[in-house]
Every structure is written in structure tokens, then in C-alpha cells.
mmCIF file of C-alpha atoms in Angstrom:
data_model
loop_
_atom_site.group_PDB
_atom_site.id
_atom_site.type_symbol
_atom_site.label_atom_id
_atom_site.label_comp_id
_atom_site.label_asym_id
_atom_site.label_seq_id
_atom_site.Cartn_x
_atom_site.Cartn_y
_atom_site.Cartn_z
ATOM 1 C CA UNK A 1 14.036 -4.068 5.004
ATOM 2 C CA UNK A 2 14.694 -1.012 2.575
ATOM 3 C CA UNK A 3 18.133 -0.932 0.707
ATOM 4 C CA UNK A 4 17.525 3.006 0.264
ATOM 5 C CA UNK A 5 17.513 3.904 4.470
ATOM 6 C CA UNK A 6 19.038 2.479 7.519
ATOM 7 C CA UNK A 7 15.800 1.654 8.953
ATOM 8 C CA UNK A 8 17.754 1.399 12.801
ATOM 9 C CA UNK A 9 18.874 4.628 12.207
ATOM 10 C CA UNK A 10 15.939 6.539 10.431
ATOM 11 C CA UNK A 11 12.531 7.734 11.923
ATOM 12 C CA UNK A 12 9.266 8.718 9.732
ATOM 13 C CA UNK A 13 6.548 10.981 10.192
ATOM 14 C CA UNK A 14 3.781 11.810 8.485
ATOM 15 C CA UNK A 15 3.937 15.312 6.152
ATOM 16 C CA UNK A 16 0.908 17.597 5.246
ATOM 17 C CA UNK A 17 0.213 15.546 2.220
ATOM 18 C CA UNK A 18 0.580 12.539 4.413
ATOM 19 C CA UNK A 19 -2.012 13.621 6.751
ATOM 20 C CA UNK A 20 -4.599 14.586 4.329
ATOM 21 C CA UNK A 21 -4.363 11.144 2.502
ATOM 22 C CA UNK A 22 -4.384 9.251 5.732
ATOM 23 C CA UNK A 23 -7.507 10.616 6.948
ATOM 24 C CA UNK A 24 -9.001 11.487 3.127
ATOM 25 C CA UNK A 25 -11.671 9.061 3.353
ATOM 26 C CA UNK A 26 -13.995 7.860 6.082
ATOM 27 C CA UNK A 27 -13.355 4.386 4.881
ATOM 28 C CA UNK A 28 -9.705 4.100 5.138
ATOM 29 C CA UNK A 29 -7.798 1.680 2.710
ATOM 30 C CA UNK A 30 -5.193 0.150 4.823
ATOM 31 C CA UNK A 31 -2.439 1.808 3.199
ATOM 32 C CA UNK A 32 -4.074 4.924 4.768
ATOM 33 C CA UNK A 33 -4.627 2.786 7.791
ATOM 34 C CA UNK A 34 -0.536 2.351 7.724
ATOM 35 C CA UNK A 35 -0.220 6.364 7.500
ATOM 36 C CA UNK A 36 -2.343 6.622 10.519
ATOM 37 C CA UNK A 37 -0.563 4.572 12.804
ATOM 38 C CA UNK A 38 2.609 6.739 12.419
ATOM 39 C CA UNK A 39 0.217 9.012 14.727
ATOM 40 C CA UNK A 40 -0.085 6.952 17.290
ATOM 41 C CA UNK A 41 2.978 7.139 19.244
ATOM 42 C CA UNK A 42 4.427 9.984 21.573
ATOM 43 C CA UNK A 43 7.118 10.822 19.307
ATOM 44 C CA UNK A 44 8.307 9.834 15.487
ATOM 45 C CA UNK A 45 8.774 6.018 15.329
ATOM 46 C CA UNK A 46 11.816 4.261 14.202
ATOM 47 C CA UNK A 47 11.460 2.967 10.300
ATOM 48 C CA UNK A 48 12.327 -0.253 11.578
ATOM 49 C CA UNK A 49 9.554 -0.958 13.752
ATOM 50 C CA UNK A 50 6.879 0.801 10.864
ATOM 51 C CA UNK A 51 8.285 -2.084 8.929
ATOM 52 C CA UNK A 52 7.583 -4.845 10.772
ATOM 53 C CA UNK A 53 4.261 -4.076 10.644
ATOM 54 C CA UNK A 54 4.104 -2.732 6.964
ATOM 55 C CA UNK A 55 5.061 -2.815 3.323
ATOM 56 C CA UNK A 56 8.708 -1.684 2.452
ATOM 57 C CA UNK A 57 6.991 -0.851 -0.907
ATOM 58 C CA UNK A 58 4.339 1.031 0.722
ATOM 59 C CA UNK A 59 7.116 3.156 2.744
ATOM 60 C CA UNK A 60 8.757 3.715 -0.816
ATOM 61 C CA UNK A 61 5.761 4.789 -2.290
ATOM 62 C CA UNK A 62 4.503 6.766 0.462
ATOM 63 C CA UNK A 63 8.013 8.332 0.583
ATOM 64 C CA UNK A 64 7.909 8.621 -3.500
ATOM 65 C CA UNK A 65 4.405 10.362 -3.080
ATOM 66 C CA UNK A 66 5.636 12.724 -0.330
ATOM 67 C CA UNK A 67 3.623 11.616 2.418
ATOM 68 C CA UNK A 68 6.341 10.219 4.450
ATOM 69 C CA UNK A 69 9.789 12.647 5.845
ATOM 70 C CA UNK A 70 12.586 10.707 6.859
ATOM 71 C CA UNK A 71 14.107 12.159 9.837
ATOM 72 C CA UNK A 72 17.774 11.156 11.014
ATOM 73 C CA UNK A 73 16.296 12.134 14.664
ATOM 74 C CA UNK A 74 13.918 11.254 17.211
ATOM 75 C CA UNK A 75 11.461 13.957 18.196
ATOM 76 C CA UNK A 76 8.485 14.013 20.635
ATOM 77 C CA UNK A 77 4.819 14.377 18.704
ATOM 78 C CA UNK A 78 3.486 17.692 19.346
ATOM 79 C CA UNK A 79 1.149 18.446 22.133
ATOM 80 C CA UNK A 80 -2.674 18.748 21.735
ATOM 81 C CA UNK A 81 -2.708 23.040 22.105
ATOM 82 C CA UNK A 82 -6.225 23.004 21.167
ATOM 83 C CA UNK A 83 -8.870 22.851 24.839
ATOM 84 C CA UNK A 84 -12.132 21.577 24.090
ATOM 85 C CA UNK A 85 -13.724 25.820 25.125
ATOM 86 C CA UNK A 86 -11.688 26.767 22.222
ATOM 87 C CA UNK A 87 -13.621 24.361 20.082
ATOM 88 C CA UNK A 88 -17.088 25.531 21.158
ATOM 89 C CA UNK A 89 -18.702 28.042 19.388
ATOM 90 C CA UNK A 90 -21.723 29.804 21.059
ATOM 91 C CA UNK A 91 -24.201 31.886 18.877
ATOM 92 C CA UNK A 92 -24.139 35.386 21.315
ATOM 93 C CA UNK A 93 -27.531 37.136 20.941
#
């Protein structure tokens, strides 16, 4: 595990740039899929849990690129505030 963070007490979240990177290709790379995985939970993910599945080198690179932010507390994921009706556009004549 990484020597630069306390993985059992550090949570991970994607930055806006990380979200863009994670979803920038129609056929994502393994690295992009690992970023997408951070959005699969109802709360921020513990770094130790992410590191059980993915590379420590990837995590360090993602942090250096500004794609992942380290947090010291557990946060709930944002709730979807867009309803299907708001996503529908109709031409009114």
C-alpha cells in the first residue's frame, strides 16, 4: 500500500477533471474504468478498499494529475436532483 497516505483513514473522490477523464472515451481504458469505479458507491470510498482492486501507481498518478482528491472524512454521494421531466425538451409550436 501507498506510503504517502494512510489508506485506512483516507477517502477518495473524483475531481471535476477526474470525472472528465473517466468518461472521456466511448471505450474506456482500464485506468478510466478504475476512476469510474469511484462513482459506483453511495459514499466516498476508503483508499484501502480501492487499492485492493487497483494499482498504487495508478492512484499516485491520478492524484498528481488532479483527478482524485484525498479526503479525511466519509461523505455521501450527491443525489440525483434531475428528474426525467427536466431532461425532456419539447418543441412548442
